[in-house]
Amino acid sequence: MAAALALLGRAAALVPGAQRLLSVTLSVEKGFCRRISSHERPKRPLTAYFRFLKENHSIFRQKNPKMNNMELVKKMAGAWKELPVSEKQAYEEARKTDWQRYEEQLAAYKAQLTPAEAAALKEERRRRLAKRRLFREKRELTVLGKPKRPRSGFNIFVSENFQESEGVSPTAKLKYLFEEWRKLSSSQKQPYLQLAEDDKVRYENEMKSWEAKMVELGREDLLRSRKQRPKKKTPETVKKTAETVKKIETAKASPRETTAKLKSKKSEE
């Protein structure tokens, strides 16, 4: 079951909307922490800059009705930079007053939590920070042009058959395709598995070039560890693999040979 869910999860990454639907189960777990923290937990006060944006947004909007949101924010950011220090100080003083009140409210809020609720909130914060850190790391790797990971045979099968598959929702389609994949014979799966092997070669070639660039940029921290890199097949390893395969085939053949011998003995009697 775990392997099936893992396959569905990886396939969902190929289909817009499916990832969101498959994350519903995880949302239920997060709901416990959200119920604790949403209603009573004090909100962090705005910074001086964001307070300026909030208080002046409507004024800038009235003066610039044809601007889109991005252009308007850029204009307001420019106005903040040109704002005299004395006027900025007023926003900063308001932030300090709000921050002092926030710390008092937060202390009172934490004091009334049970140990279980406090532990749940701590775990929620840890997960939130980890998620934020992971997002930043992924965004950085995207900017640096890190090659996309190779697809599995099942992933390729899903991407080629998703639109025509049965099911009213992305999740239903993925489940249907998973069952269809399980029904395929080895020979029917072979084209997809071959494409997956080709994609592995593509990935390794692109990763070598990318890692060389990272070394030039001084980002050795982004290189794969030796454990993650594919091992080169030496003549010795190829020989060992062939011997292992032969042993497995012999082990599989042994029960069949025994059965055949018993049948022949019975026929002789």
PDB file of C-alpha atoms in Angstrom:
ATOM      1  CA  MET A   1       0.000   0.000   0.000  1.00  0.00           C
ATOM      2  CA  ALA A   2       2.806   2.400   0.867  1.00  0.00           C
ATOM      3  CA  ALA A   3       4.510   1.715  -2.458  1.00  0.00           C
ATOM      4  CA  ALA A   4       1.244   2.357  -4.297  1.00  0.00           C
ATOM      5  CA  LEU A   5       0.765   5.698  -2.569  1.00  0.00           C
ATOM      6  CA  ALA A   6       4.352   6.649  -3.322  1.00  0.00           C
ATOM      7  CA  LEU A   7       3.842   5.910  -7.012  1.00  0.00           C
ATOM      8  CA  LEU A   8       0.604   7.892  -7.087  1.00  0.00           C
ATOM      9  CA  GLY A   9       2.313  10.770  -5.321  1.00  0.00           C
ATOM     10  CA  ARG A  10       5.147  10.898  -7.846  1.00  0.00           C
ATOM     11  CA  ALA A  11       2.716  10.630 -10.738  1.00  0.00           C
ATOM     12  CA  ALA A  12       0.627  13.453  -9.292  1.00  0.00           C
ATOM     13  CA  ALA A  13       3.559  15.797  -9.788  1.00  0.00           C
ATOM     14  CA  LEU A  14       3.063  15.373 -13.542  1.00  0.00           C
ATOM     15  CA  VAL A  15      -0.598  16.426 -13.498  1.00  0.00           C
ATOM     16  CA  PRO A  16      -1.839  19.951 -12.643  1.00  0.00           C
ATOM     17  CA  GLY A  17      -4.245  19.867  -9.705  1.00  0.00           C
ATOM     18  CA  ALA A  18      -3.608  16.270  -8.703  1.00  0.00           C
ATOM     19  CA  GLN A  19      -0.920  17.124  -6.178  1.00  0.00           C
ATOM     20  CA  ARG A  20      -3.330  19.456  -4.369  1.00  0.00           C
ATOM     21  CA  LEU A  21      -6.039  16.814  -4.216  1.00  0.00           C
ATOM     22  CA  LEU A  22      -3.703  14.141  -2.901  1.00  0.00           C
ATOM     23  CA  SER A  23      -2.589  16.424  -0.080  1.00  0.00           C
ATOM     24  CA  VAL A  24      -6.029  16.454   1.586  1.00  0.00           C
ATOM     25  CA  THR A  25      -5.008  13.692   4.009  1.00  0.00           C
ATOM     26  CA  LEU A  26      -2.017  15.704   5.179  1.00  0.00           C
ATOM     27  CA  SER A  27      -4.240  18.755   5.675  1.00  0.00           C
ATOM     28  CA  VAL A  28      -6.342  16.859   8.208  1.00  0.00           C
ATOM     29  CA  GLU A  29      -3.245  16.250  10.342  1.00  0.00           C
ATOM     30  CA  LYS A  30      -2.286  19.926  10.151  1.00  0.00           C
ATOM     31  CA  GLY A  31      -5.820  20.898  11.157  1.00  0.00           C
ATOM     32  CA  PHE A  32      -5.178  19.925  14.779  1.00  0.00           C
ATOM     33  CA  CYS A  33      -2.436  22.533  15.126  1.00  0.00           C
ATOM     34  CA  ARG A  34      -4.465  25.096  13.176  1.00  0.00           C
ATOM     35  CA  ARG A  35      -7.444  24.760  15.521  1.00  0.00           C
ATOM     36  CA  ILE A  36      -5.171  25.475  18.463  1.00  0.00           C
ATOM     37  CA  SER A  37      -3.369  28.454  16.964  1.00  0.00           C
ATOM     38  CA  SER A  38      -5.827  30.208  14.634  1.00  0.00           C
ATOM     39  CA  HIS A  39      -8.423  31.736  16.940  1.00  0.00           C
ATOM     40  CA  GLU A  40      -6.623  33.044  19.999  1.00  0.00           C
ATOM     41  CA  ARG A  41      -2.967  33.345  18.994  1.00  0.00           C
ATOM     42  CA  PRO A  42      -1.994  37.041  18.679  1.00  0.00           C
ATOM     43  CA  LYS A  43      -0.965  38.245  15.235  1.00  0.00           C
ATOM     44  CA  ARG A  44       2.513  39.630  14.692  1.00  0.00           C
ATOM     45  CA  PRO A  45       2.479  43.418  14.191  1.00  0.00           C
ATOM     46  CA  LEU A  46       3.245  44.931  10.809  1.00  0.00           C
ATOM     47  CA  THR A  47       6.689  46.346  10.069  1.00  0.00           C
ATOM     48  CA  ALA A  48       7.019  50.091   9.495  1.00  0.00           C
ATOM     49  CA  TYR A  49       7.106  49.573   5.719  1.00  0.00           C
ATOM     50  CA  PHE A  50       4.030  47.330   5.558  1.00  0.00           C
ATOM     51  CA  ARG A  51       2.155  49.672   7.874  1.00  0.00           C
ATOM     52  CA  PHE A  52       2.907  52.473   5.388  1.00  0.00           C
ATOM     53  CA  LEU A  53       1.601  50.326   2.517  1.00  0.00           C
ATOM     54  CA  LYS A  54      -1.586  49.430   4.374  1.00  0.00           C
ATOM     55  CA  GLU A  55      -2.404  52.993   5.424  1.00  0.00           C
ATOM     56  CA  ASN A  56      -1.675  54.555   2.024  1.00  0.00           C
ATOM     57  CA  HIS A  57      -2.837  51.891  -0.414  1.00  0.00           C
ATOM     58  CA  SER A  58      -6.274  53.402  -1.040  1.00  0.00           C
ATOM     59  CA  ILE A  59      -4.781  56.880  -1.594  1.00  0.00           C
ATOM     60  CA  PHE A  60      -2.284  55.583  -4.177  1.00  0.00           C
ATOM     61  CA  ARG A  61      -5.031  53.531  -5.845  1.00  0.00           C
ATOM     62  CA  GLN A  62      -7.280  56.594  -6.255  1.00  0.00           C
ATOM     63  CA  LYS A  63      -4.426  58.585  -7.771  1.00  0.00           C
ATOM     64  CA  ASN A  64      -3.364  55.722 -10.098  1.00  0.00           C
ATOM     65  CA  PRO A  65      -6.532  53.833 -11.075  1.00  0.00           C
ATOM     66  CA  LYS A  66      -5.048  52.340 -14.284  1.00  0.00           C
ATOM     67  CA  MET A  67      -2.036  50.752 -12.590  1.00  0.00           C
ATOM     68  CA  ASN A  68      -2.019  47.021 -11.889  1.00  0.00           C
ATOM     69  CA  ASN A  69      -1.105  45.784  -8.406  1.00  0.00           C
ATOM     70  CA  MET A  70       2.556  45.152  -9.225  1.00  0.00           C
ATOM     71  CA  GLU A  71       3.047  48.634 -10.672  1.00  0.00           C
ATOM     72  CA  LEU A  72       1.222  50.195  -7.726  1.00  0.00           C
ATOM     73  CA  VAL A  73       3.397  48.392  -5.156  1.00  0.00           C
ATOM     74  CA  LYS A  74       6.543  49.513  -7.015  1.00  0.00           C
ATOM     75  CA  LYS A  75       5.312  53.095  -6.930  1.00  0.00           C
ATOM     76  CA  MET A  76       4.549  52.888  -3.212  1.00  0.00           C
ATOM     77  CA  ALA A  77       7.982  51.330  -2.558  1.00  0.00           C
ATOM     78  CA  GLY A  78       9.565  54.308  -4.324  1.00  0.00           C
ATOM     79  CA  ALA A  79       7.494  56.704  -2.210  1.00  0.00           C
ATOM     80  CA  TRP A  80       8.649  54.908   0.963  1.00  0.00           C
ATOM     81  CA  LYS A  81      12.304  55.321  -0.053  1.00  0.00           C
ATOM     82  CA  GLU A  82      11.809  59.049  -0.602  1.00  0.00           C
ATOM     83  CA  LEU A  83       9.906  59.501   2.670  1.00  0.00           C
ATOM     84  CA  PRO A  84      11.756  61.778   5.151  1.00  0.00           C
ATOM     85  CA  VAL A  85      13.400  60.047   8.127  1.00  0.00           C
ATOM     86  CA  SER A  86      11.148  61.911  10.568  1.00  0.00           C
ATOM     87  CA  GLU A  87       7.996  60.498   8.902  1.00  0.00           C
ATOM     88  CA  LYS A  88       9.468  56.997   8.753  1.00  0.00           C
ATOM     89  CA  GLN A  89      10.240  57.278  12.460  1.00  0.00           C
ATOM     90  CA  ALA A  90       6.536  57.704  13.223  1.00  0.00           C
ATOM     91  CA  TYR A  91       5.791  54.356  11.576  1.00  0.00           C
ATOM     92  CA  GLU A  92       8.714  52.752  13.413  1.00  0.00           C
ATOM     93  CA  GLU A  93       7.473  54.045  16.797  1.00  0.00           C
ATOM     94  CA  ALA A  94       4.016  52.650  16.082  1.00  0.00           C
ATOM     95  CA  ARG A  95       5.609  49.289  15.256  1.00  0.00           C
ATOM     96  CA  LYS A  96       7.522  49.260  18.569  1.00  0.00           C
ATOM     97  CA  THR A  97       4.350  50.026  20.538  1.00  0.00           C
ATOM     98  CA  ASP A  98       2.466  47.236  18.750  1.00  0.00           C
ATOM     99  CA  TRP A  99       5.367  44.827  19.232  1.00  0.00           C
ATOM    100  CA  GLN A 100       5.431  45.389  22.995  1.00  0.00           C
ATOM    101  CA  ARG A 101       1.690  44.749  23.194  1.00  0.00           C
ATOM    102  CA  TYR A 102       2.100  41.655  20.987  1.00  0.00           C
ATOM    103  CA  GLU A 103       4.763  40.150  23.258  1.00  0.00           C
ATOM    104  CA  GLU A 104       2.526  40.628  26.313  1.00  0.00           C
ATOM    105  CA  GLN A 105      -0.459  39.023  24.564  1.00  0.00           C
ATOM    106  CA  LEU A 106       1.697  36.159  23.276  1.00  0.00           C
ATOM    107  CA  ALA A 107       3.042  35.409  26.764  1.00  0.00           C
ATOM    108  CA  ALA A 108      -0.506  35.301  28.150  1.00  0.00           C
ATOM    109  CA  TYR A 109      -1.609  33.071  25.285  1.00  0.00           C
ATOM    110  CA  LYS A 110       1.236  30.565  25.804  1.00  0.00           C
ATOM    111  CA  ALA A 111       0.617  30.477  29.551  1.00  0.00           C
ATOM    112  CA  GLN A 112      -2.903  29.072  29.091  1.00  0.00           C
ATOM    113  CA  LEU A 113      -1.830  26.248  26.728  1.00  0.00           C
ATOM    114  CA  THR A 114      -1.690  22.665  27.926  1.00  0.00           C
ATOM    115  CA  PRO A 115       1.626  20.789  27.500  1.00  0.00           C
ATOM    116  CA  ALA A 116       0.109  18.836  24.577  1.00  0.00           C
ATOM    117  CA  GLU A 117      -1.022  22.016  22.824  1.00  0.00           C
ATOM    118  CA  ALA A 118       2.356  23.687  23.390  1.00  0.00           C
ATOM    119  CA  ALA A 119       4.128  20.650  21.922  1.00  0.00           C
ATOM    120  CA  ALA A 120       1.756  20.650  18.927  1.00  0.00           C
ATOM    121  CA  LEU A 121       2.430  24.336  18.280  1.00  0.00           C
ATOM    122  CA  LYS A 122       6.174  23.754  18.496  1.00  0.00           C
ATOM    123  CA  GLU A 123       5.910  20.945  15.970  1.00  0.00           C
ATOM    124  CA  GLU A 124       3.748  23.114  13.713  1.00  0.00           C
ATOM    125  CA  ARG A 125       6.384  25.847  13.755  1.00  0.00           C
ATOM    126  CA  ARG A 126       9.156  23.350  12.994  1.00  0.00           C
ATOM    127  CA  ARG A 127       7.237  22.009   9.998  1.00  0.00           C
ATOM    128  CA  ARG A 128       6.387  25.488   8.742  1.00  0.00           C
ATOM    129  CA  LEU A 129      10.029  26.597   8.896  1.00  0.00           C
ATOM    130  CA  ALA A 130      11.191  23.366   7.233  1.00  0.00           C
ATOM    131  CA  LYS A 131       8.634  23.833   4.461  1.00  0.00           C
ATOM    132  CA  ARG A 132       9.736  27.446   3.953  1.00  0.00           C
ATOM    133  CA  ARG A 133      13.401  26.416   3.869  1.00  0.00           C
ATOM    134  CA  LEU A 134      12.658  23.650   1.356  1.00  0.00           C
ATOM    135  CA  PHE A 135      10.749  26.101  -0.854  1.00  0.00           C
ATOM    136  CA  ARG A 136      13.698  28.513  -0.849  1.00  0.00           C
ATOM    137  CA  GLU A 137      16.122  25.711  -1.697  1.00  0.00           C
ATOM    138  CA  LYS A 138      13.951  24.481  -4.586  1.00  0.00           C
ATOM    139  CA  ARG A 139      13.557  28.002  -5.927  1.00  0.00           C
ATOM    140  CA  GLU A 140      17.326  28.524  -5.808  1.00  0.00           C
ATOM    141  CA  LEU A 141      17.967  25.248  -7.663  1.00  0.00           C
ATOM    142  CA  THR A 142      15.417  26.256 -10.304  1.00  0.00           C
ATOM    143  CA  VAL A 143      17.137  29.611 -10.795  1.00  0.00           C
ATOM    144  CA  LEU A 144      20.490  27.827 -11.084  1.00  0.00           C
ATOM    145  CA  GLY A 145      19.034  25.536 -13.762  1.00  0.00           C
ATOM    146  CA  LYS A 146      19.328  22.171 -12.009  1.00  0.00           C
ATOM    147  CA  PRO A 147      18.181  19.372 -14.369  1.00  0.00           C
ATOM    148  CA  LYS A 148      14.845  17.703 -13.714  1.00  0.00           C
ATOM    149  CA  ARG A 149      15.006  14.268 -12.115  1.00  0.00           C
ATOM    150  CA  PRO A 150      14.451  11.257 -14.402  1.00  0.00           C
ATOM    151  CA  ARG A 151      10.949   9.875 -14.742  1.00  0.00           C
ATOM    152  CA  SER A 152      10.015   6.298 -13.970  1.00  0.00           C
ATOM    153  CA  GLY A 153       8.291   4.026 -16.457  1.00  0.00           C
ATOM    154  CA  PHE A 154       5.029   4.521 -14.572  1.00  0.00           C
ATOM    155  CA  ASN A 155       5.405   8.322 -14.666  1.00  0.00           C
ATOM    156  CA  ILE A 156       5.838   8.213 -18.451  1.00  0.00           C
ATOM    157  CA  PHE A 157       2.834   5.890 -18.779  1.00  0.00           C
ATOM    158  CA  VAL A 158       0.713   8.327 -16.745  1.00  0.00           C
ATOM    159  CA  SER A 159       1.778  11.410 -18.715  1.00  0.00           C
ATOM    160  CA  GLU A 160       0.956   9.713 -22.036  1.00  0.00           C
ATOM    161  CA  ASN A 161      -2.440   8.324 -20.987  1.00  0.00           C
ATOM    162  CA  PHE A 162      -3.788  10.785 -18.418  1.00  0.00           C
ATOM    163  CA  GLN A 163      -6.087  12.835 -20.675  1.00  0.00           C
ATOM    164  CA  GLU A 164      -7.812   9.757 -22.143  1.00  0.00           C
ATOM    165  CA  SER A 165      -8.055   7.807 -18.875  1.00  0.00           C
ATOM    166  CA  GLU A 166     -11.302   7.133 -17.028  1.00  0.00           C
ATOM    167  CA  GLY A 167     -12.203   9.104 -13.897  1.00  0.00           C
ATOM    168  CA  VAL A 168     -13.988  12.348 -13.045  1.00  0.00           C
ATOM    169  CA  SER A 169     -11.121  13.795 -10.992  1.00  0.00           C
ATOM    170  CA  PRO A 170      -7.318  13.777 -11.268  1.00  0.00           C
ATOM    171  CA  THR A 171      -7.120  11.473  -8.242  1.00  0.00           C
ATOM    172  CA  ALA A 172      -9.580   9.012  -9.793  1.00  0.00           C
ATOM    173  CA  LYS A 173      -7.650   9.083 -13.074  1.00  0.00           C
ATOM    174  CA  LEU A 174      -4.377   8.338 -11.273  1.00  0.00           C
ATOM    175  CA  LYS A 175      -5.915   5.408  -9.407  1.00  0.00           C
ATOM    176  CA  TYR A 176      -7.334   4.055 -12.664  1.00  0.00           C
ATOM    177  CA  LEU A 177      -3.963   4.360 -14.424  1.00  0.00           C
ATOM    178  CA  PHE A 178      -2.196   2.713 -11.498  1.00  0.00           C
ATOM    179  CA  GLU A 179      -4.465  -0.319 -11.816  1.00  0.00           C
ATOM    180  CA  GLU A 180      -3.989  -0.347 -15.597  1.00  0.00           C
ATOM    181  CA  TRP A 181      -0.225  -0.251 -15.128  1.00  0.00           C
ATOM    182  CA  ARG A 182      -0.377  -3.249 -12.802  1.00  0.00           C
ATOM    183  CA  LYS A 183      -2.329  -5.191 -15.427  1.00  0.00           C
ATOM    184  CA  LEU A 184       0.275  -4.632 -18.154  1.00  0.00           C
ATOM    185  CA  SER A 185       2.533  -7.529 -19.036  1.00  0.00           C
ATOM    186  CA  SER A 186       6.321  -7.219 -18.898  1.00  0.00           C
ATOM    187  CA  SER A 187       6.509  -6.841 -22.677  1.00  0.00           C
ATOM    188  CA  GLN A 188       3.868  -4.059 -22.608  1.00  0.00           C
ATOM    189  CA  LYS A 189       5.758  -2.208 -19.871  1.00  0.00           C
ATOM    190  CA  GLN A 190       9.091  -2.555 -21.647  1.00  0.00           C
ATOM    191  CA  PRO A 191       8.770   0.537 -23.947  1.00  0.00           C
ATOM    192  CA  TYR A 192       8.033   2.749 -20.940  1.00  0.00           C
ATOM    193  CA  LEU A 193      10.852   1.217 -18.908  1.00  0.00           C
ATOM    194  CA  GLN A 194      13.241   1.768 -21.818  1.00  0.00           C
ATOM    195  CA  LEU A 195      12.201   5.411 -22.055  1.00  0.00           C
ATOM    196  CA  ALA A 196      12.834   5.692 -18.310  1.00  0.00           C
ATOM    197  CA  GLU A 197      16.342   4.258 -18.757  1.00  0.00           C
ATOM    198  CA  ASP A 198      16.996   6.762 -21.561  1.00  0.00           C
ATOM    199  CA  ASP A 199      15.802   9.540 -19.267  1.00  0.00           C
ATOM    200  CA  LYS A 200      18.261   8.392 -16.599  1.00  0.00           C
ATOM    201  CA  VAL A 201      21.092   8.756 -19.103  1.00  0.00           C
ATOM    202  CA  ARG A 202      19.844  12.224 -20.013  1.00  0.00           C
ATOM    203  CA  TYR A 203      19.693  13.190 -16.348  1.00  0.00           C
ATOM    204  CA  GLU A 204      23.192  11.935 -15.561  1.00  0.00           C
ATOM    205  CA  ASN A 205      24.725  13.758 -18.536  1.00  0.00           C
ATOM    206  CA  GLU A 206      22.949  17.004 -17.642  1.00  0.00           C
ATOM    207  CA  MET A 207      23.880  16.656 -13.953  1.00  0.00           C
ATOM    208  CA  LYS A 208      27.575  16.230 -14.790  1.00  0.00           C
ATOM    209  CA  SER A 209      27.540  19.463 -16.809  1.00  0.00           C
ATOM    210  CA  TRP A 210      25.513  21.274 -14.137  1.00  0.00           C
ATOM    211  CA  GLU A 211      27.754  20.137 -11.279  1.00  0.00           C
ATOM    212  CA  ALA A 212      30.821  21.275 -13.226  1.00  0.00           C
ATOM    213  CA  LYS A 213      29.230  24.736 -13.489  1.00  0.00           C
ATOM    214  CA  MET A 214      28.472  24.744  -9.761  1.00  0.00           C
ATOM    215  CA  VAL A 215      32.133  23.995  -9.005  1.00  0.00           C
ATOM    216  CA  GLU A 216      33.095  26.988 -11.168  1.00  0.00           C
ATOM    217  CA  LEU A 217      30.634  29.150  -9.199  1.00  0.00           C
ATOM    218  CA  GLY A 218      32.024  27.928  -5.879  1.00  0.00           C
ATOM    219  CA  ARG A 219      28.799  26.088  -4.959  1.00  0.00           C
ATOM    220  CA  GLU A 220      30.251  22.697  -4.069  1.00  0.00           C
ATOM    221  CA  ASP A 221      27.545  22.485  -1.380  1.00  0.00           C
ATOM    222  CA  LEU A 222      25.024  21.727  -4.134  1.00  0.00           C
ATOM    223  CA  LEU A 223      26.910  18.718  -5.493  1.00  0.00           C
ATOM    224  CA  ARG A 224      25.560  15.243  -4.902  1.00  0.00           C
ATOM    225  CA  SER A 225      27.301  13.099  -2.324  1.00  0.00           C
ATOM    226  CA  ARG A 226      29.129  10.021  -3.561  1.00  0.00           C
ATOM    227  CA  LYS A 227      26.323   7.818  -2.240  1.00  0.00           C
ATOM    228  CA  GLN A 228      23.821   9.592  -4.505  1.00  0.00           C
ATOM    229  CA  ARG A 229      25.919   9.250  -7.639  1.00  0.00           C
ATOM    230  CA  PRO A 230      25.389   6.153  -9.819  1.00  0.00           C
ATOM    231  CA  LYS A 231      28.156   3.583  -9.495  1.00  0.00           C
ATOM    232  CA  LYS A 232      30.180   2.795 -12.600  1.00  0.00           C
ATOM    233  CA  LYS A 233      29.796  -0.800 -13.726  1.00  0.00           C
ATOM    234  CA  THR A 234      33.184  -2.504 -13.679  1.00  0.00           C
ATOM    235  CA  PRO A 235      33.779  -5.946 -15.290  1.00  0.00           C
ATOM    236  CA  GLU A 236      33.745  -7.446 -11.784  1.00  0.00           C
ATOM    237  CA  THR A 237      30.344  -5.987 -10.891  1.00  0.00           C
ATOM    238  CA  VAL A 238      28.887  -7.083 -14.247  1.00  0.00           C
ATOM    239  CA  LYS A 239      30.188 -10.621 -13.594  1.00  0.00           C
ATOM    240  CA  LYS A 240      28.714 -10.660 -10.078  1.00  0.00           C
ATOM    241  CA  THR A 241      25.357  -9.424 -11.384  1.00  0.00           C
ATOM    242  CA  ALA A 242      25.283 -12.177 -14.024  1.00  0.00           C
ATOM    243  CA  GLU A 243      26.112 -14.806 -11.385  1.00  0.00           C
ATOM    244  CA  THR A 244      23.347 -13.501  -9.102  1.00  0.00           C
ATOM    245  CA  VAL A 245      20.788 -13.600 -11.934  1.00  0.00           C
ATOM    246  CA  LYS A 246      21.867 -17.147 -12.791  1.00  0.00           C
ATOM    247  CA  LYS A 247      21.418 -18.251  -9.162  1.00  0.00           C
ATOM    248  CA  ILE A 248      17.926 -16.725  -9.027  1.00  0.00           C
ATOM    249  CA  GLU A 249      16.913 -18.455 -12.264  1.00  0.00           C
ATOM    250  CA  THR A 250      18.294 -21.760 -10.970  1.00  0.00           C
ATOM    251  CA  ALA A 251      16.366 -21.343  -7.703  1.00  0.00           C
ATOM    252  CA  LYS A 252      13.181 -20.663  -9.655  1.00  0.00           C
ATOM    253  CA  ALA A 253      13.761 -23.661 -11.916  1.00  0.00           C
ATOM    254  CA  SER A 254      14.431 -26.109  -9.043  1.00  0.00           C
ATOM    255  CA  PRO A 255      10.768 -26.487  -7.904  1.00  0.00           C
ATOM    256  CA  ARG A 256       9.686 -27.029 -11.513  1.00  0.00           C
ATOM    257  CA  GLU A 257      12.348 -29.718 -12.039  1.00  0.00           C
ATOM    258  CA  THR A 258      11.292 -31.470  -8.814  1.00  0.00           C
ATOM    259  CA  THR A 259       7.635 -31.462  -9.902  1.00  0.00           C
ATOM    260  CA  ALA A 260       8.567 -32.823 -13.330  1.00  0.00           C
ATOM    261  CA  LYS A 261      10.586 -35.651 -11.769  1.00  0.00           C
ATOM    262  CA  LEU A 262       7.696 -36.633  -9.491  1.00  0.00           C
ATOM    263  CA  LYS A 263       5.297 -36.696 -12.424  1.00  0.00           C
ATOM    264  CA  SER A 264       7.656 -38.862 -14.470  1.00  0.00           C
ATOM    265  CA  LYS A 265       8.036 -41.317 -11.539  1.00  0.00           C
ATOM    266  CA  LYS A 266       4.254 -41.606 -11.181  1.00  0.00           C
ATOM    267  CA  SER A 267       3.851 -42.264 -14.893  1.00  0.00           C
ATOM    268  CA  GLU A 268       6.530 -44.994 -14.762  1.00  0.00           C
ATOM    269  CA  GLU A 269       4.725 -46.711 -11.873  1.00  0.00           C
TER     270      GLU A 269
END
